[in-house]
XYZ file of C-alpha atoms in Angstrom:
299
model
C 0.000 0.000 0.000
C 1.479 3.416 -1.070
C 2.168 5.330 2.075
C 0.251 8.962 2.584
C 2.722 11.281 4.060
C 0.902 13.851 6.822
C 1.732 15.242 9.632
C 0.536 14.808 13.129
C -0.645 17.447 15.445
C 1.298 16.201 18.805
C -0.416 19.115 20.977
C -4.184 17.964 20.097
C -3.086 14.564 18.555
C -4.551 14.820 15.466
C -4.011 13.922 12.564
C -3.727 16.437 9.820
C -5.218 15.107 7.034
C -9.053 13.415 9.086
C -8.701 14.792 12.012
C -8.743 11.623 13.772
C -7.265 10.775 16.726
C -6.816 6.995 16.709
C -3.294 6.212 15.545
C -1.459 2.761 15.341
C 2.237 2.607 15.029
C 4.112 0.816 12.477
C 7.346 1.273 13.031
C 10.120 3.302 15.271
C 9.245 6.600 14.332
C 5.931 5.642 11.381
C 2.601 6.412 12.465
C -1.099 5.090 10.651
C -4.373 7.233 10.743
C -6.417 4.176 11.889
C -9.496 6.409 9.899
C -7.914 7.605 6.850
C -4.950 5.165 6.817
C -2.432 8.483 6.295
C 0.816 6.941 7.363
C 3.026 9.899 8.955
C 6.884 9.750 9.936
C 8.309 11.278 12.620
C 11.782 12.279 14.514
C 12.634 10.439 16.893
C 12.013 12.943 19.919
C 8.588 13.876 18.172
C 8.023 9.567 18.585
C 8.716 9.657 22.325
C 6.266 12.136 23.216
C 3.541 10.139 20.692
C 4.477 6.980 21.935
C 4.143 8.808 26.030
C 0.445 10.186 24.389
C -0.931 7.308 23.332
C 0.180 4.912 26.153
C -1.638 7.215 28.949
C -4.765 7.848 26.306
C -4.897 3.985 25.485
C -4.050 2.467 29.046
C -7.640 2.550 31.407
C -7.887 5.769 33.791
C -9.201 4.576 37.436
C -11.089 7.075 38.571
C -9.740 7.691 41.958
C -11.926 7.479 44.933
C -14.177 10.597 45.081
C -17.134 11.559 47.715
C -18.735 14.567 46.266
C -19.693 16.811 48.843
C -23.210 16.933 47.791
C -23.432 12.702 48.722
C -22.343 13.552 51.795
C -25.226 16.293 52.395
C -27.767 14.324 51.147
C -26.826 10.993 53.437
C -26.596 13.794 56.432
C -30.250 15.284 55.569
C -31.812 11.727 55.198
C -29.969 10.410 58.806
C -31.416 13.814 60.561
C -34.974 13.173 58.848
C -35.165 9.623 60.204
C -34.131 10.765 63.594
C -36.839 13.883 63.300
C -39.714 11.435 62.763
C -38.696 9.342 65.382
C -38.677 12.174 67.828
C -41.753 13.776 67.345
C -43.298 10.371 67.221
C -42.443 9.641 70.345
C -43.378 13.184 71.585
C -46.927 12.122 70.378
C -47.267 8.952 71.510
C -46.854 10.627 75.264
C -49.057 13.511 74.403
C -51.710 10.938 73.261
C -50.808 8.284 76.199
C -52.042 9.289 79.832
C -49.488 9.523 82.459
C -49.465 6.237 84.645
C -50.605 6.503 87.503
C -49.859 4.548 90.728
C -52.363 2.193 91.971
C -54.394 3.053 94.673
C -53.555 1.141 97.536
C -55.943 -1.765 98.122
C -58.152 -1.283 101.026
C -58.608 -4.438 103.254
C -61.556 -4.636 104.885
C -61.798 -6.258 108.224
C -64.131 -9.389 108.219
C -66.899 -9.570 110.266
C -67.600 -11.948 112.801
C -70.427 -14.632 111.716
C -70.951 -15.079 115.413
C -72.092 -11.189 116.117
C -74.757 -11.913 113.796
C -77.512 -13.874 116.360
C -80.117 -16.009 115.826
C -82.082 -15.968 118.708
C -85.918 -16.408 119.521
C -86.308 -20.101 117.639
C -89.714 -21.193 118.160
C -91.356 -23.952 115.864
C -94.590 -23.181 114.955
C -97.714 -24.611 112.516
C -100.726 -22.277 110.936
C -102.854 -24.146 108.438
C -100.908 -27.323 108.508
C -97.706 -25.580 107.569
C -95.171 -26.035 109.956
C -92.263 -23.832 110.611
C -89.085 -22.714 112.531
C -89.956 -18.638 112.941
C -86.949 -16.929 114.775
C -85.072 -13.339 114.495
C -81.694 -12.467 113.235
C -79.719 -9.206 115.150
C -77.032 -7.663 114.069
C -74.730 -6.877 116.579
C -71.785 -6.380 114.461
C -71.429 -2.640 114.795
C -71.542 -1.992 111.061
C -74.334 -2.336 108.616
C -74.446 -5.652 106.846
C -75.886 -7.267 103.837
C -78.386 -9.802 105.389
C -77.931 -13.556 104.585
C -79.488 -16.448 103.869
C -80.768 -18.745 107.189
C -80.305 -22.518 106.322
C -81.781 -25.472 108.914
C -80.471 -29.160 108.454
C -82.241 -31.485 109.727
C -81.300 -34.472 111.361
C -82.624 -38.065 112.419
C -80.331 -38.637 115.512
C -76.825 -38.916 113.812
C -78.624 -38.863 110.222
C -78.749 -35.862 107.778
C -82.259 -35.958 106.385
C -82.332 -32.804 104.035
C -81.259 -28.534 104.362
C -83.939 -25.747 103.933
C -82.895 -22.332 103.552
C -84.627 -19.002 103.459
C -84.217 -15.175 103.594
C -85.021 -12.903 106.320
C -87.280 -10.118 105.639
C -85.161 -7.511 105.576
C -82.357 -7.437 102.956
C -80.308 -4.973 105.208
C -79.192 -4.295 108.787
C -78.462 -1.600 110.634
C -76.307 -2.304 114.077
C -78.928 -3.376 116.785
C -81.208 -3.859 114.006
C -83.322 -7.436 113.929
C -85.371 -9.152 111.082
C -87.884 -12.241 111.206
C -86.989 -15.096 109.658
C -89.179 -18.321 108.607
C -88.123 -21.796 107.188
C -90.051 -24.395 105.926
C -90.283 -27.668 108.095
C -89.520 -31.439 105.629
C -92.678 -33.300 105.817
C -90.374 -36.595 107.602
C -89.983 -36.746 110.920
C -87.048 -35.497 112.834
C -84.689 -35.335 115.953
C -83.163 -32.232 115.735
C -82.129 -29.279 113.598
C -79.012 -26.741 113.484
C -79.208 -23.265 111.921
C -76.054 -21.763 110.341
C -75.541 -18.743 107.728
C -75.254 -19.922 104.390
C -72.567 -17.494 103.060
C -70.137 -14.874 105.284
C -71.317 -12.037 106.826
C -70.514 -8.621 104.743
C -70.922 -5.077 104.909
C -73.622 -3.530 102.642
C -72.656 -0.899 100.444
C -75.825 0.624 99.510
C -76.684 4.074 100.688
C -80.105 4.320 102.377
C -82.575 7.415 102.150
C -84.154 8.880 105.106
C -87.739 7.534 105.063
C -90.042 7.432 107.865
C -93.719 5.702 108.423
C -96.237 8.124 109.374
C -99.910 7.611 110.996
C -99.329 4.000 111.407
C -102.358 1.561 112.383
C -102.672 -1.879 112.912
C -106.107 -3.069 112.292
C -108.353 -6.039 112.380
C -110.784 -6.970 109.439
C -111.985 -10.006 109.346
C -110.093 -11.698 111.515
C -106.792 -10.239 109.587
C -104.243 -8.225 110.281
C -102.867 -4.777 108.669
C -100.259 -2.492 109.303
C -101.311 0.984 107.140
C -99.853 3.784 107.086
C -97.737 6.521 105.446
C -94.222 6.481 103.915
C -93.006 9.883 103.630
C -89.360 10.402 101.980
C -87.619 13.118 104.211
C -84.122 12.881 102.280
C -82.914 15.104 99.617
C -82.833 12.597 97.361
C -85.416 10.236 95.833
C -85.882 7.154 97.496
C -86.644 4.045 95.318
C -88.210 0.351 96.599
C -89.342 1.682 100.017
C -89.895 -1.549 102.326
C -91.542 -2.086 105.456
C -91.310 -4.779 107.726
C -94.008 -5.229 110.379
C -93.546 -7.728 114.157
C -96.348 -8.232 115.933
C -95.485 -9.781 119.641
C -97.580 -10.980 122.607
C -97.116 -10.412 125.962
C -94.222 -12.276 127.091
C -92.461 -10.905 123.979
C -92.700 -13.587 121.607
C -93.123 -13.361 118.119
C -96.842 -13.674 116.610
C -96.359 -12.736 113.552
C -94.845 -10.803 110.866
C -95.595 -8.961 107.536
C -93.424 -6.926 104.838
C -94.427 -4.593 101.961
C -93.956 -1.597 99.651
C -95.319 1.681 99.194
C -97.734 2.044 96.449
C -95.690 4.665 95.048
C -92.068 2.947 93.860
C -90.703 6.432 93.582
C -90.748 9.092 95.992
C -89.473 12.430 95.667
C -88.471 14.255 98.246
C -90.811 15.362 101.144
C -93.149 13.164 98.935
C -95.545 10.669 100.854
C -97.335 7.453 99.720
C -99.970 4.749 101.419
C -98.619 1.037 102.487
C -100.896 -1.541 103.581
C -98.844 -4.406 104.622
C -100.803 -8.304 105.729
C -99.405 -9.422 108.960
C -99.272 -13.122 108.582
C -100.377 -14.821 112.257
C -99.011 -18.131 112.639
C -99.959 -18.013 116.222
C -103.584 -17.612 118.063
C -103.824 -14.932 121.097
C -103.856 -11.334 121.687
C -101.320 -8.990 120.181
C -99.884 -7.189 123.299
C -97.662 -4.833 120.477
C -95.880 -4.055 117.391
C -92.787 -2.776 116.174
C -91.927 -2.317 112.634
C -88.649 -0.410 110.262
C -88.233 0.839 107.171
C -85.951 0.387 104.641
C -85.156 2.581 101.416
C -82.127 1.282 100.132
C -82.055 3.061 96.973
């Protein structure tokens, strides 16, 4: 191939003829235009600094390690962000989340004594071929308590024959306060009996309204009993389920009979008054020698 003399431009490498700057050398000091083939001799100093060119532009450049400064600003904003959320969410969460509060300390109550709670007066008595065991239940506890249940268990000498149970009249006492209580006699035959509570003694809880009986009469119609009367409500608050509970005695003191009831108004405001008429149930003949009666307002 005939060989194209040109020069080469050694300060922008080019070559003078294309332009180009790919080059390939031939010889010591012979140069080809790799684009227009233009084959170019040079001095020998002029060869150095070619062959010095093309080594460094054809040899790979490693970009040396470089953290531009805006990488590093953006990594610092994100890390700050992150920790900016996690601060005010916590900040909320405590706003929105009540402060704990220590527990109130538990208040023990003192149990009562089943044994200050008496059940006294037993007598067994029958009316209409129903027999019972009538007697009363005091409260000598000192502290208002939520009546209980009265159970008998019956026994043929050393036998259990069978348990009754029943509730007292009243469904609250105060202290000194006494109900009347009545339980069914079994139909068999037996020796003997024992009474015991059925459940421990508590305190009540409910808050009673100041209401008294007025222009109270016990009267005979008919050969039966009734305690009437007036329930007025002298609280400042309404009383609700006004009861009253009616004893009838005899001379010596024993119990005749006994009757409970409720106003005919369920609601009474206050200084309001309603009519009772309460049947005193007799389950035993004679004269009543006097009465005593309570009342009970609960709600």
């Amino acid at each position: 191939m005939p060989t194209k003399r040109t020069t080469i431009n050694t300060v922008t490498l080019t070559c003078s003829t294309c332009g180009s700057s790919q080059f390939t050398k031939l010889a010591t000091n012979e140069y080809c235009c790799n684009h227009c083939q233009a084959v170019t001799l040079v001095e020998d100093d002029v060869a150095q600094r070619l062959e010095k060119i093309l080594r460094g532009m054809q040899a790979p450049q490693q970009a040396p390690l470089e953290i531009k400064t805006s990488w590093i600003i953006g990594v610092l904003a994100i890390i700050v962000a992150i920790i900016g959320v996690a601060v005010v969410t916590s900040i909320l969460g405590n706003r929105d989340t009540p402060p704990s509060r220590a527990a109130a300390p538990r208040v023990v109550e003192k149990p009562i004594d089943p044994a200050l709670v008496t059940l006294t007066n037993t007598q067994e008595v029958e009316d209409n071929g129903r027999r019972e065991i009538v007697l009363m239940m005091r409260n000598e506890t000192g502290v208002k308590i939520q009546v209980p249940s009265v159970k008998a268990t019956f026994f043929q000498d050393e036998l259990t024959l069978t348990s009754k149970s029943a509730s007292p009249l009243a469904s609250s006492l105060l202290p000194g306060e006494y109900t009347p209580v009545r339980i069914s006699v079994p139909s068999q035959s037996y020796t003997r009996y024992a009474l015991t509570l059925e459940r421990g003694v508590t305190a009540s809880r409910t808050e009673g309204r100041d209401v008294a009986a007025e222009k109270t009469q016990l009267v005979l119609n008919d050969d039966r009993y009734r305690f009437v009367g007036l329930l007025r409500n002298k609280d400042s608050r309404a009383a609700n389920g006004t009861k009253i509970i009616v004893m009838a005695y005899d001379e010596d003191g024993r119990l005749m009979g006994a009757g409970s009831g409720y106003g005919v108004a369920s609601e009474l405001e206050p200084n309001a008054a309603t009519p009772f008429d309460v049947d005193v149930e007799m389950f035993d003949n004679g004269n009543i020698a006097y009465y005593d009666y309570m009342v009970q307002s609960d709600r």
